[in-house]
mmCIF file of C-alpha atoms and ligand atoms in Angstrom:
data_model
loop_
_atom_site.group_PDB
_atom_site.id
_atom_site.type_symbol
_atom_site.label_atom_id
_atom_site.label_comp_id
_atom_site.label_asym_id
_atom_site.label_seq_id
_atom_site.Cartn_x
_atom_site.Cartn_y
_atom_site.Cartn_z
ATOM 1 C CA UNK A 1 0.033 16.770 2.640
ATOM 2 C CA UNK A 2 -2.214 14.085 4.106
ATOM 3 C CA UNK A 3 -0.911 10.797 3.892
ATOM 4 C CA UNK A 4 -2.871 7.663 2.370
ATOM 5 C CA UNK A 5 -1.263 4.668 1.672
ATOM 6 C CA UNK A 6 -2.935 1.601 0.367
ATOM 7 C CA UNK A 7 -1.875 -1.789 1.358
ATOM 8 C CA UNK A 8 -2.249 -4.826 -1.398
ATOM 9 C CA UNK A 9 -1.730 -8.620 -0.383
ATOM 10 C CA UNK A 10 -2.151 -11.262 -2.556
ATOM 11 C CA UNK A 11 -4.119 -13.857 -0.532
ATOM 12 C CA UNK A 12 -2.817 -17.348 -0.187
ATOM 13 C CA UNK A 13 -0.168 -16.618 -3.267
ATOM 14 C CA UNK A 14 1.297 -19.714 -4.197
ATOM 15 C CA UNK A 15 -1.352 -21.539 -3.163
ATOM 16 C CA UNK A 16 -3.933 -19.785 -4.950
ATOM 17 C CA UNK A 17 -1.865 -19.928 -8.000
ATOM 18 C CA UNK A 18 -1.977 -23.999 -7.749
ATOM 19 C CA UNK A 19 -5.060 -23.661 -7.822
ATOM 20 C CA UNK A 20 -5.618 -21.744 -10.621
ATOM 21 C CA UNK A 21 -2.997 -23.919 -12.331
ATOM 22 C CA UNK A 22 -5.119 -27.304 -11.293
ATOM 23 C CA UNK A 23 -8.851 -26.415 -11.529
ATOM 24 C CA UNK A 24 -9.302 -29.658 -10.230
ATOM 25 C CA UNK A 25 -8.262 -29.240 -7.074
ATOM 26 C CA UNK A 26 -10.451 -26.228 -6.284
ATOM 27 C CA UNK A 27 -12.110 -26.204 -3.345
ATOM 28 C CA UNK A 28 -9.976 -29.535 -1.846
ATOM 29 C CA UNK A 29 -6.743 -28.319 1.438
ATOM 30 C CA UNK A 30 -3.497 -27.553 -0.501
ATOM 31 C CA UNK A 31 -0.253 -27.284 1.452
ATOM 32 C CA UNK A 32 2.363 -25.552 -0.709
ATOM 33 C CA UNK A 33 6.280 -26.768 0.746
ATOM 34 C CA UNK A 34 8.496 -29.680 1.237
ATOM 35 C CA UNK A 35 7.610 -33.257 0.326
ATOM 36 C CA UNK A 36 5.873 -34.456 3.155
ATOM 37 C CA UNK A 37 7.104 -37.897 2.605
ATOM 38 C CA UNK A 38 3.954 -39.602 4.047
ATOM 39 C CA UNK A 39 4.618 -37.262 7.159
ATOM 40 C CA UNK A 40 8.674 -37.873 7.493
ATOM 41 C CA UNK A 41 9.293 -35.211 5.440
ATOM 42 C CA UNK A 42 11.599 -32.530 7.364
ATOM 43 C CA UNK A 43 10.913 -29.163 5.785
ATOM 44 C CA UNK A 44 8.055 -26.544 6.300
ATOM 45 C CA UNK A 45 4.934 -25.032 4.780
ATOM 46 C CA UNK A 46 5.392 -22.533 2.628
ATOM 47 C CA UNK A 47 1.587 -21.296 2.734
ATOM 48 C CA UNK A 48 -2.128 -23.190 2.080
ATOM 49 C CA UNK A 49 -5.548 -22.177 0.849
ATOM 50 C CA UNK A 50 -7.833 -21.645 3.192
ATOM 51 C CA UNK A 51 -8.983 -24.866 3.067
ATOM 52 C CA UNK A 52 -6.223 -26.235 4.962
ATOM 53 C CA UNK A 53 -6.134 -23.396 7.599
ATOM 54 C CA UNK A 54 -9.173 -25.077 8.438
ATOM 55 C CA UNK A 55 -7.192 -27.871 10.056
ATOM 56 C CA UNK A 56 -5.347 -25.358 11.549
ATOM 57 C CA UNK A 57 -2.044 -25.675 8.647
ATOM 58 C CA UNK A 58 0.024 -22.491 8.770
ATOM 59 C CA UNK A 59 3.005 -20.708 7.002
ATOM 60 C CA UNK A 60 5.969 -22.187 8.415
ATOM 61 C CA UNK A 61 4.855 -25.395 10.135
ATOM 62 C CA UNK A 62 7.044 -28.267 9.946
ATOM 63 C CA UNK A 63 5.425 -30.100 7.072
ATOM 64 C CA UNK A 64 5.569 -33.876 9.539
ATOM 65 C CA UNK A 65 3.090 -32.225 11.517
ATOM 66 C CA UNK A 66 0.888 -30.400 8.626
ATOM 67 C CA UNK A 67 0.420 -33.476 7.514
ATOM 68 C CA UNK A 68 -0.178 -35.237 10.405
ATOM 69 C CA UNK A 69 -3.249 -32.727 10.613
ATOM 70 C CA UNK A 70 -4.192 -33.262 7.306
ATOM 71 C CA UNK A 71 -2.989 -36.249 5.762
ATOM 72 C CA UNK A 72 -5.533 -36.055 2.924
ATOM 73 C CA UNK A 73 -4.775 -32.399 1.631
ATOM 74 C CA UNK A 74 -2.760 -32.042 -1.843
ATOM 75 C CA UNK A 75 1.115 -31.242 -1.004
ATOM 76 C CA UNK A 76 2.493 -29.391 -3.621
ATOM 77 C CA UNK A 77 6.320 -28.293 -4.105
ATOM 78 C CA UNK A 78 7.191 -24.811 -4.261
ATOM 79 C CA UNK A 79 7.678 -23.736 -7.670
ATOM 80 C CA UNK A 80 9.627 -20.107 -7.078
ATOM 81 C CA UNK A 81 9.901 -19.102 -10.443
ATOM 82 C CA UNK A 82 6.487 -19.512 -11.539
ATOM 83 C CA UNK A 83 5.404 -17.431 -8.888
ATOM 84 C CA UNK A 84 8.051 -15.018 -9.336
ATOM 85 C CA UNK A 85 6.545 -14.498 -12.772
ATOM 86 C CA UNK A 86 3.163 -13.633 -12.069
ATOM 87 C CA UNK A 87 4.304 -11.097 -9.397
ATOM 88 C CA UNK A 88 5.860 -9.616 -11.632
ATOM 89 C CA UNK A 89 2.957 -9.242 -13.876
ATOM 90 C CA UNK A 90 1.289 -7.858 -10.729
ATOM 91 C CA UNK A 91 3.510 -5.239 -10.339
ATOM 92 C CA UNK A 92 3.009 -4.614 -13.792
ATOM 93 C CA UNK A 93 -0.542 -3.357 -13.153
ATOM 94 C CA UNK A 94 0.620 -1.532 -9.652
ATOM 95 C CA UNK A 95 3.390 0.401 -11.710
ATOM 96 C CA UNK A 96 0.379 1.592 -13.822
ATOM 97 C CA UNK A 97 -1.280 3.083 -10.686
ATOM 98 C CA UNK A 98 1.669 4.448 -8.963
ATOM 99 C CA UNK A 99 5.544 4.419 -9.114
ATOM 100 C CA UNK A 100 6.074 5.721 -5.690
ATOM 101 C CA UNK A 101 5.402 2.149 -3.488
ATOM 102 C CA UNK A 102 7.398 -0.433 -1.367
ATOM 103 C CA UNK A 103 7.562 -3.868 -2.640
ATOM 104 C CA UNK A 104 7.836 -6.355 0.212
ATOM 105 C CA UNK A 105 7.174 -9.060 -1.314
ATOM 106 C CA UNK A 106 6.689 -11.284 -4.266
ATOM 107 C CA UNK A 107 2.839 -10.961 -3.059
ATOM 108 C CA UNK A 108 2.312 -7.408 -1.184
ATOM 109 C CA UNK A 109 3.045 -3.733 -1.505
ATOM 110 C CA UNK A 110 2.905 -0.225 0.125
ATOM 111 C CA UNK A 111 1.586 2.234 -2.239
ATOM 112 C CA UNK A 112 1.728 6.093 -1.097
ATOM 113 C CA UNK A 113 -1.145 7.719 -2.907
ATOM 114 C CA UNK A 114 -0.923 11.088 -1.351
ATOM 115 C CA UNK A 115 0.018 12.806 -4.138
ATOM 116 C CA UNK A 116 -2.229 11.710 -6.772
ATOM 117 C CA UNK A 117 -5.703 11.911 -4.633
ATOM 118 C CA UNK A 118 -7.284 14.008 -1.914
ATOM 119 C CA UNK A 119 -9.976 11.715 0.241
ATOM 120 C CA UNK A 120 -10.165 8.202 0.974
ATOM 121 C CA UNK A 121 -13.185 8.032 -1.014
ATOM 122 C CA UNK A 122 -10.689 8.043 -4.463
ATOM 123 C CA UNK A 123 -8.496 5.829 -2.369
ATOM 124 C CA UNK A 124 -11.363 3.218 -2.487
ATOM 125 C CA UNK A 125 -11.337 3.872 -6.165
ATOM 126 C CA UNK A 126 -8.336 2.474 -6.633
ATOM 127 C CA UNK A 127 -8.163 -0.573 -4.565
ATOM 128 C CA UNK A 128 -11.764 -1.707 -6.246
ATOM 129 C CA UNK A 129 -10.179 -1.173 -9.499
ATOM 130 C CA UNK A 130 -6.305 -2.634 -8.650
ATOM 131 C CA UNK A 131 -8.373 -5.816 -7.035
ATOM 132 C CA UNK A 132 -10.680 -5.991 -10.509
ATOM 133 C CA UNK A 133 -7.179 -5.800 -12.599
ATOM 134 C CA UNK A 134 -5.318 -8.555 -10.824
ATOM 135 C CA UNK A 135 -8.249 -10.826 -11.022
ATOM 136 C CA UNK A 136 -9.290 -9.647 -14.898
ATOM 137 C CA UNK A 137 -5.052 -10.499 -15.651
ATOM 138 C CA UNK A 138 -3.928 -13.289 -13.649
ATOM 139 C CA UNK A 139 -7.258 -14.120 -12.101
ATOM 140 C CA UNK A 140 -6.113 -14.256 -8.463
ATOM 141 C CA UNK A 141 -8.047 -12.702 -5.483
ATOM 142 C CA UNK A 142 -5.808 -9.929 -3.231
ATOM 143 C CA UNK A 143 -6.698 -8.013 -0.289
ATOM 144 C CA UNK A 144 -6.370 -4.247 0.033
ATOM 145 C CA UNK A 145 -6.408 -2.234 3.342
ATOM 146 C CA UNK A 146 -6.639 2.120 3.156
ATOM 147 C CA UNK A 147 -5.498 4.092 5.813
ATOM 148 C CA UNK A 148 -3.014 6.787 6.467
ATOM 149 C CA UNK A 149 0.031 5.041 7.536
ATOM 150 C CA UNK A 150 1.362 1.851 6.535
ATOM 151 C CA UNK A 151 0.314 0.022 10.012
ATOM 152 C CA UNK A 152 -3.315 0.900 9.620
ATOM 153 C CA UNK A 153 -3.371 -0.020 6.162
ATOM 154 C CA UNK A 154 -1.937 -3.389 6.912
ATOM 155 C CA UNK A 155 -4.489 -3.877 9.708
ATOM 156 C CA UNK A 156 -6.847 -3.002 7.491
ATOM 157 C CA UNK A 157 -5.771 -4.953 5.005
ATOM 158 C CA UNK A 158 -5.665 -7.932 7.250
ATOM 159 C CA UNK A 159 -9.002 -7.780 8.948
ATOM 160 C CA UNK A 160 -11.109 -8.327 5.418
ATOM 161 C CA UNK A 161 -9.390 -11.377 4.511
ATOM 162 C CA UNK A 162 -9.233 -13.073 1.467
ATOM 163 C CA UNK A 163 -10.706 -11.301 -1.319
ATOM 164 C CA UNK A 164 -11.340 -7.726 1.179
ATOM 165 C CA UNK A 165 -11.566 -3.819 0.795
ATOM 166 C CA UNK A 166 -11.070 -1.802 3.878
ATOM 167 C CA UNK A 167 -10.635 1.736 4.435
ATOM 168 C CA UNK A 168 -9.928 3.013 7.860
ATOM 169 C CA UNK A 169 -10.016 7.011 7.903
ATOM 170 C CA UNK A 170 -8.383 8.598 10.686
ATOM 171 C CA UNK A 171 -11.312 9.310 13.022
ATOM 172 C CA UNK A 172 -12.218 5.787 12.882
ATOM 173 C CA UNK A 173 -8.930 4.905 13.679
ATOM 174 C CA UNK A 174 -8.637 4.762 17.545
ATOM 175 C CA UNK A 175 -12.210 2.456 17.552
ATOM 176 C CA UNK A 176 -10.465 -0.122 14.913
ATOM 177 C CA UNK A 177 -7.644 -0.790 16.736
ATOM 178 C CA UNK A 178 -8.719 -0.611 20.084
ATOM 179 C CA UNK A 179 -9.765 -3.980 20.919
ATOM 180 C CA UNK A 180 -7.397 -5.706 18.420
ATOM 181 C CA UNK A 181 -4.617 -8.152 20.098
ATOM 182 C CA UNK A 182 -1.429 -6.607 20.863
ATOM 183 C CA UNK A 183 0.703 -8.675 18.502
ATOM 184 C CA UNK A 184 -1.392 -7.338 15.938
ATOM 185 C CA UNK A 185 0.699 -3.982 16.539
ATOM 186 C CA UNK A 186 4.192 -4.433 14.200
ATOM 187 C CA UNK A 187 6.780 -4.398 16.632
ATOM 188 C CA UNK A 188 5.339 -6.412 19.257
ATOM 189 C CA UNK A 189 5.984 -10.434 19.025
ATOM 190 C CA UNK A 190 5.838 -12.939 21.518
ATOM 191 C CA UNK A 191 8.668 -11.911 23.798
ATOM 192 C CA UNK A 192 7.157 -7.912 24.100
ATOM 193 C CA UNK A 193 3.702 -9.291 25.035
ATOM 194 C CA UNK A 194 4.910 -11.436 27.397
ATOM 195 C CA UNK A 195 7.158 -8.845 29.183
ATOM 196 C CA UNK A 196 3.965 -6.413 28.799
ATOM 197 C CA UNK A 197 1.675 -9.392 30.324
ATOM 198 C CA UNK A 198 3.937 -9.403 33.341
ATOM 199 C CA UNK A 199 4.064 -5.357 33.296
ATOM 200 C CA UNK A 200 0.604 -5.006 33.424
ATOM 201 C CA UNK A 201 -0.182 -8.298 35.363
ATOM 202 C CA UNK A 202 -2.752 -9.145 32.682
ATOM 203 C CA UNK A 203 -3.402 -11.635 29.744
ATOM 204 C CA UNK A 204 -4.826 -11.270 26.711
ATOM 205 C CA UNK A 205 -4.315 -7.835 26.467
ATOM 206 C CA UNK A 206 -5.186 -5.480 24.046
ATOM 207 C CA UNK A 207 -4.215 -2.391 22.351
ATOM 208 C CA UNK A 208 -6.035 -0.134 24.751
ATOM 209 C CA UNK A 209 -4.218 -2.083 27.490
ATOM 210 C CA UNK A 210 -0.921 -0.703 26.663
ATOM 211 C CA UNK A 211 -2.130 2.777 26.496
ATOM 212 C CA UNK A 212 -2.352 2.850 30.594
ATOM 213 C CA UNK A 213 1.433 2.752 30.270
ATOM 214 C CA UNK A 214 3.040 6.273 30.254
ATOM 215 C CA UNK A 215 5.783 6.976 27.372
ATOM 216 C CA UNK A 216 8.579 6.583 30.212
ATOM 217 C CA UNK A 217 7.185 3.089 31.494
ATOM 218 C CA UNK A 218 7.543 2.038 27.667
ATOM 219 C CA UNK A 219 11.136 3.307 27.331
ATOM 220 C CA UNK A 220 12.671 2.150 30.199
ATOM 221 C CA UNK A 221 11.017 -1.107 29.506
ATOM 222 C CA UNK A 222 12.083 -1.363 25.794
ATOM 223 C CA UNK A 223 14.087 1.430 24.969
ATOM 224 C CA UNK A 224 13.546 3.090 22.024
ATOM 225 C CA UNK A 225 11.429 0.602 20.609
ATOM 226 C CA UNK A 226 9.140 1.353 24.108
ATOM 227 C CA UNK A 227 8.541 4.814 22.206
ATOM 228 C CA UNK A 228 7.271 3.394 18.744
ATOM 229 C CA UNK A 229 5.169 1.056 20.938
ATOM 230 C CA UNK A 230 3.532 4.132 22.674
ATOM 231 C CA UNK A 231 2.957 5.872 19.582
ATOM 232 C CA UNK A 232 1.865 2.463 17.774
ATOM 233 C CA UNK A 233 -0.841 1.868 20.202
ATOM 234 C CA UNK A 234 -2.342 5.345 19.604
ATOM 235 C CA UNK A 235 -2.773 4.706 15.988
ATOM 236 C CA UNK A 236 0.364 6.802 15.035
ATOM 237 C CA UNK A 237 3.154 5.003 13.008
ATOM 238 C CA UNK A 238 5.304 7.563 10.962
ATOM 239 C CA UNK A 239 7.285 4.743 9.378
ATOM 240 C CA UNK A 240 7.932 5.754 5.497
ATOM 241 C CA UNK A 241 7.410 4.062 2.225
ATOM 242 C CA UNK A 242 10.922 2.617 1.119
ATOM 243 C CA UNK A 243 10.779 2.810 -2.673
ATOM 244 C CA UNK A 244 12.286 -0.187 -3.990
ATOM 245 C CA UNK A 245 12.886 1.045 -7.215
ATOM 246 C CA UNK A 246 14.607 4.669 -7.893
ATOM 247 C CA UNK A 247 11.181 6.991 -8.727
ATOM 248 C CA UNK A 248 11.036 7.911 -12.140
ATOM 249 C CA UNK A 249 8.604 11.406 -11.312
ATOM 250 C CA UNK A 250 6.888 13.151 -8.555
ATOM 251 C CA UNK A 251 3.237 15.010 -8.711
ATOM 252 C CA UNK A 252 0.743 16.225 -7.557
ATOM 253 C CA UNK A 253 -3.084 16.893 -8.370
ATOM 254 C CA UNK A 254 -6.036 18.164 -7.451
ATOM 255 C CA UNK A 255 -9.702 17.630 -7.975
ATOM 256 C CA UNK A 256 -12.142 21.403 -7.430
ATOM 257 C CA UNK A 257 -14.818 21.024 -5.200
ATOM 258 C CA UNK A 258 -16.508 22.989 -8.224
ATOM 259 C CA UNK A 259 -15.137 22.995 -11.896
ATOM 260 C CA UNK A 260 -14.113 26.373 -12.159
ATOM 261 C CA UNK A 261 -13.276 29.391 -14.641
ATOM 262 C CA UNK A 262 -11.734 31.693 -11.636
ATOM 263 C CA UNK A 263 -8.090 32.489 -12.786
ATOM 264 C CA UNK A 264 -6.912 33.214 -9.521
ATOM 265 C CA UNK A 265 -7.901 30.486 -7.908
ATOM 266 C CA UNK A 266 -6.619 28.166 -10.852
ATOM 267 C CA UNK A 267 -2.858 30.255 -10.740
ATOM 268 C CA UNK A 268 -3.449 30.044 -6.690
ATOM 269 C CA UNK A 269 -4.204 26.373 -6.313
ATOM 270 C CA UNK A 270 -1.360 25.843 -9.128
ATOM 271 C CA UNK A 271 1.096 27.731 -6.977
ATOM 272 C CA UNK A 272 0.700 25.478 -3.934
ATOM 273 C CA UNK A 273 0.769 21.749 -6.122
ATOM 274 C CA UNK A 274 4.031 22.964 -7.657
ATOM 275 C CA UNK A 275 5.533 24.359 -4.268
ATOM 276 C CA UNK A 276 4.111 20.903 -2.478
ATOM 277 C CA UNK A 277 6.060 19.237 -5.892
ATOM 278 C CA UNK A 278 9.010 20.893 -5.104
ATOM 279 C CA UNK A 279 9.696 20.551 -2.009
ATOM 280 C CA UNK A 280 9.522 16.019 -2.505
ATOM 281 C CA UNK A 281 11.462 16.494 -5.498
ATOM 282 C CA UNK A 282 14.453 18.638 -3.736
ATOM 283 C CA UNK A 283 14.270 16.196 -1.188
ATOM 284 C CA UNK A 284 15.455 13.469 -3.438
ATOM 285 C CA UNK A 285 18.663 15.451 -4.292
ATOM 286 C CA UNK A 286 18.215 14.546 -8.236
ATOM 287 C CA UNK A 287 17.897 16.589 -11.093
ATOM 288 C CA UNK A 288 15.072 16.442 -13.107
ATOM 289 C CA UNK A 289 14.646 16.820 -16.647
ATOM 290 C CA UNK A 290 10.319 17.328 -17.801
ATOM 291 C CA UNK A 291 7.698 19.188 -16.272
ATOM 292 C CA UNK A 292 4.384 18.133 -17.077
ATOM 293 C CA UNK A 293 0.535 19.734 -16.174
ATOM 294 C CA UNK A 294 -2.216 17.968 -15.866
ATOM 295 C CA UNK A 295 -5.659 19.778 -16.650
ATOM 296 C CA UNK A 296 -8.987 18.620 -16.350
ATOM 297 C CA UNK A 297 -11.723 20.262 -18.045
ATOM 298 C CA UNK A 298 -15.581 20.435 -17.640
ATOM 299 C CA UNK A 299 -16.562 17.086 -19.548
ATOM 300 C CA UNK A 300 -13.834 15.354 -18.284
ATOM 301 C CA UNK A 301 -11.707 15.583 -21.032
ATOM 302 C CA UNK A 302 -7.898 15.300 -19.713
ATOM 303 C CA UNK A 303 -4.933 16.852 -21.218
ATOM 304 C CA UNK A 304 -1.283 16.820 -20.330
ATOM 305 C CA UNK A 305 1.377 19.024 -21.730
ATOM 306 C CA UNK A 306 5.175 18.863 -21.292
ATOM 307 C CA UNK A 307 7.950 20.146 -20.879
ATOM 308 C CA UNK A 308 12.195 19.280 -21.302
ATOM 309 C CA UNK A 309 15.125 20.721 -20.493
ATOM 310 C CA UNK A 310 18.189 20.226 -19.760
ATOM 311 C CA UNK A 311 18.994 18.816 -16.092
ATOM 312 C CA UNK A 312 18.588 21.351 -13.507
ATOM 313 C CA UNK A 313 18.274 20.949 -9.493
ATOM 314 C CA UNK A 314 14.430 21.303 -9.055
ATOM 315 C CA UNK A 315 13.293 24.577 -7.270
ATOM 316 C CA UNK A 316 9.815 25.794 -6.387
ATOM 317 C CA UNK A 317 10.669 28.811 -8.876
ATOM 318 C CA UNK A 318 11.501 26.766 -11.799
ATOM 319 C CA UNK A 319 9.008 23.898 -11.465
ATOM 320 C CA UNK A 320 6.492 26.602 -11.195
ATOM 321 C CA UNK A 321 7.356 29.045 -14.352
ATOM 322 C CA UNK A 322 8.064 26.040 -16.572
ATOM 323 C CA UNK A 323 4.153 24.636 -15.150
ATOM 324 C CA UNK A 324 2.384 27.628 -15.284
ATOM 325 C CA UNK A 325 3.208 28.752 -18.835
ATOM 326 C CA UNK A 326 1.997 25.110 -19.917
ATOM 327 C CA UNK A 327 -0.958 25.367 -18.370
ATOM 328 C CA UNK A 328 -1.835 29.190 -19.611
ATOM 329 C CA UNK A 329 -1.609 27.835 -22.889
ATOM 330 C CA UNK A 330 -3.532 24.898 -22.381
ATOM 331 C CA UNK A 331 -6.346 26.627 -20.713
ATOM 332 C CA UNK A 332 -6.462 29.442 -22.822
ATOM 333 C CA UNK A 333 -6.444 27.006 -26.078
ATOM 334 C CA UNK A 334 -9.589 25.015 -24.674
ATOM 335 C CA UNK A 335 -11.238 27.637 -22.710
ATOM 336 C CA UNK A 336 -13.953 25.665 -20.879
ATOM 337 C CA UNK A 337 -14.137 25.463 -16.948
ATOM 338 C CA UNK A 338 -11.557 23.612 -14.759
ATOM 339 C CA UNK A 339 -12.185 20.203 -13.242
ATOM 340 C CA UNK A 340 -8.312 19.190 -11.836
ATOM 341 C CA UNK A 341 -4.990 20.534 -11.923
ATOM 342 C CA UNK A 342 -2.129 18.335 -11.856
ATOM 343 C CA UNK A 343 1.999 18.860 -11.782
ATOM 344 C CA UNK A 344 4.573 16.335 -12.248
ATOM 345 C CA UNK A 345 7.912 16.201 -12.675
ATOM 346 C CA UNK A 346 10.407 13.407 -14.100
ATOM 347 C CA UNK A 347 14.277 13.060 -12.639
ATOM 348 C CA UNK A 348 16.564 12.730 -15.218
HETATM 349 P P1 TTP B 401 1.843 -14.140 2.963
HETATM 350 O O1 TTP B 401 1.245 -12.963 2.288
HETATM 351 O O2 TTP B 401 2.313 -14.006 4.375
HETATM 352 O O3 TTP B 401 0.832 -15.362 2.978
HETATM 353 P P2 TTP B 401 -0.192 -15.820 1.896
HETATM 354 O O4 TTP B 401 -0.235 -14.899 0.727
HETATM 355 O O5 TTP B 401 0.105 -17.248 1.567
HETATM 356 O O6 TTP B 401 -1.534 -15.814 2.694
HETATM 357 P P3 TTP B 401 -2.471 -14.588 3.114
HETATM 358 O O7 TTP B 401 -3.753 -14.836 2.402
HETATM 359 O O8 TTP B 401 -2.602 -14.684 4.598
HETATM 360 O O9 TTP B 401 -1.777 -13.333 2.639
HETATM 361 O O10 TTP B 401 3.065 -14.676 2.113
HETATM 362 C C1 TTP B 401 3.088 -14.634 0.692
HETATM 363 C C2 TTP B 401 3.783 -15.827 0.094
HETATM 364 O O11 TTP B 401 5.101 -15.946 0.623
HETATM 365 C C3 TTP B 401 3.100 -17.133 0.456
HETATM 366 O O12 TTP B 401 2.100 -17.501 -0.484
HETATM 367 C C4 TTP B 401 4.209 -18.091 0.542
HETATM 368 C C5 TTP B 401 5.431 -17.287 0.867
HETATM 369 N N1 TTP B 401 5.800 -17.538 2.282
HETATM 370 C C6 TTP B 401 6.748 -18.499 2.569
HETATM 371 O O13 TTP B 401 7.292 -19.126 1.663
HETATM 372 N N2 TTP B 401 7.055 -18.738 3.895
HETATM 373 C C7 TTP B 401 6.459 -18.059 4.920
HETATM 374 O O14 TTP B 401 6.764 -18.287 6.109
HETATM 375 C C8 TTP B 401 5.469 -17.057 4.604
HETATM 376 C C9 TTP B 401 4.764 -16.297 5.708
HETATM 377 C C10 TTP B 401 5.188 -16.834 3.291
HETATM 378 MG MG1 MG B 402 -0.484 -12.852 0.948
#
């Protein structure tokens, strides 16, 4: 199964929501953290608009000398729960999209959308209509970054910053990394790049830099870390999505290249989204409870059908003669041509 996972970051979160809390302050530096205290104050930013990244005010500066650089932006306290509360409204809308993601965050999540589209085109799709629900709700801008593993969807998401869209498919990969800094890579900080600056006798090096160093070089450098780094720099990063919460179902679907009437390629195409459905839900060791189809007609009209019973260890067998029976029914009952195909099933 190809892999597409979609990167969301809310930009400037707190202080975007002060500003949407103040109107009046739109448009002016705001520095979200400890009380300055006319530039005595001994705590650190939390984040600022972009306004005050002008003046070159960054997460985690001591807020003495944020305000030293800026004496005139608004300093705001943080105010947690507030903020707390609208992510949660956020996550709201991305549980409505998919339940299979990683929250990081109060203000950005991994979402693994293999299994409910095929091209990145559909991927687009839903980070154009994710951005247009955040800002329709809770009328905050967000970022969202496309690729096929959680690094290049970051970087992605990154480079279009605030208020961006990127997709990154894989044969564009190795030309949108390239040339990017090394830190830009997770993994390597400030210590790495200095060690590789001294490795490679060079400074300010970038991503194709690193790539003149063999796998060994890398691992007897860094150890095992040298490894990720090698792979990193090619564009390959096989780290997974770590649900945060338990997954409440697993699917699949798929969209024809040409609604079709064909009952063998219907059963066939059936028979391989229920065996790719099996095999993720086995993997989870849990039973599960419903199997539901998904069909699709010609007209777009959508229909699901389902199915309970009591808890059983999912098997390709099973997930397939509970499906398929559904779906026989369904298509014989509406008898028009096929558009998609969809199986899903829910743990108990
Ligand atoms: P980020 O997503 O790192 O930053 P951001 O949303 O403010 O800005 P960007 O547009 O670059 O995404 O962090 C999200 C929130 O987490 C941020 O609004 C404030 C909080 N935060 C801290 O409190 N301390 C920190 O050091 C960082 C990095 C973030
Ligand atoms: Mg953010």
């Amino acid at each position: 199964m190809n892999t597409i996972i979609l990167h969301i970051d809310m930009d400037c979160f707190f202080a975007q929501l002060e500003e949407r809390e103040n109107p009046r302050f739109k448009g002016q530096p705001i520095v979200v953290g400890a009380d300055p205290k006319g530039g005595e104050g001994r705590g650190v930013v939390s984040t600022c608009n972009y306004e005050a990244r002008e003046y070159g005010i960054h997460s985690a500066m001591p807020i003495s000398i944020a305000f030293k650089k800026c004496p005139k932006a608004i300093f705001l306290p943080v105010n947690k729960e507030f903020y707390a509360q609208v992510s949660e409204n956020i996550f709201r809308l991305i549980d409505k999209i998919t339940d299979n993601y990683e929250k990081v965050s109060l203000d950005e999540a991994y979402l693994d959308l293999s299994e409910q589209i095929n091209n990145y085109s559909e991927a687009q799709k839903i980070g154009e209509q994710l951005k247009e629900y955040i800002l329709r709700q809770e009328d905050i801008t967000c970022s969202v970054g496309i690729g096929n593993s959680k690094m290049i969807a970051k970087l992605a998401c990154e480079e279009n910053k605030p208020d961006g869209l990127k997709v990154v498919k894989p044969s564009k990969i190795n030309s949108f990394i390239k040339s990017k800094p090394i830190t830009s890579i997770p993994g390597i900080g400030p210590k790495t790049r200095e060690t590789l600056e001294e490795v490679l006798k060079k400074q300010n090096l970038e991503v194709k830099d690193i790539r003149s160093l063999s796998q060994k070089q890398l691992v007897d450098e860094f150890g095992k870390k040298g490894k990720d780094i090698y792979n990193k720099v090619r564009g390959k990063d096989n780290s997974e999505i770590e649900e945060s919460a338990t997954r409440k179902s697993i699917g699949k679907e798929l969209t024809f290249e040409e609604n079709t009437n064909d009952p063998e390629k219907i059963v066939n195409t059936f028979q391989k989204l229920s065996k790719k459905v099996a095999k993720k839900a086995e993997a989870q060791h849990r039973l599960i409870k419903t199997v539901v189809i998904t069909c699709r007609f010609e007209g777009f009209n959508t229909y699901n059908r389902q199915v309970s019973f009591s808890p059983v260890n999912p098997s390709e067998e099973l997930i397939y003669k509970k499906g398929i029976k559904l779906l026989l029914q369904l298509i014989t009952e509406k008898a028009k041509p096929v558009r998609l195909l969809g199986i899903r099933v829910l743990f108990e």
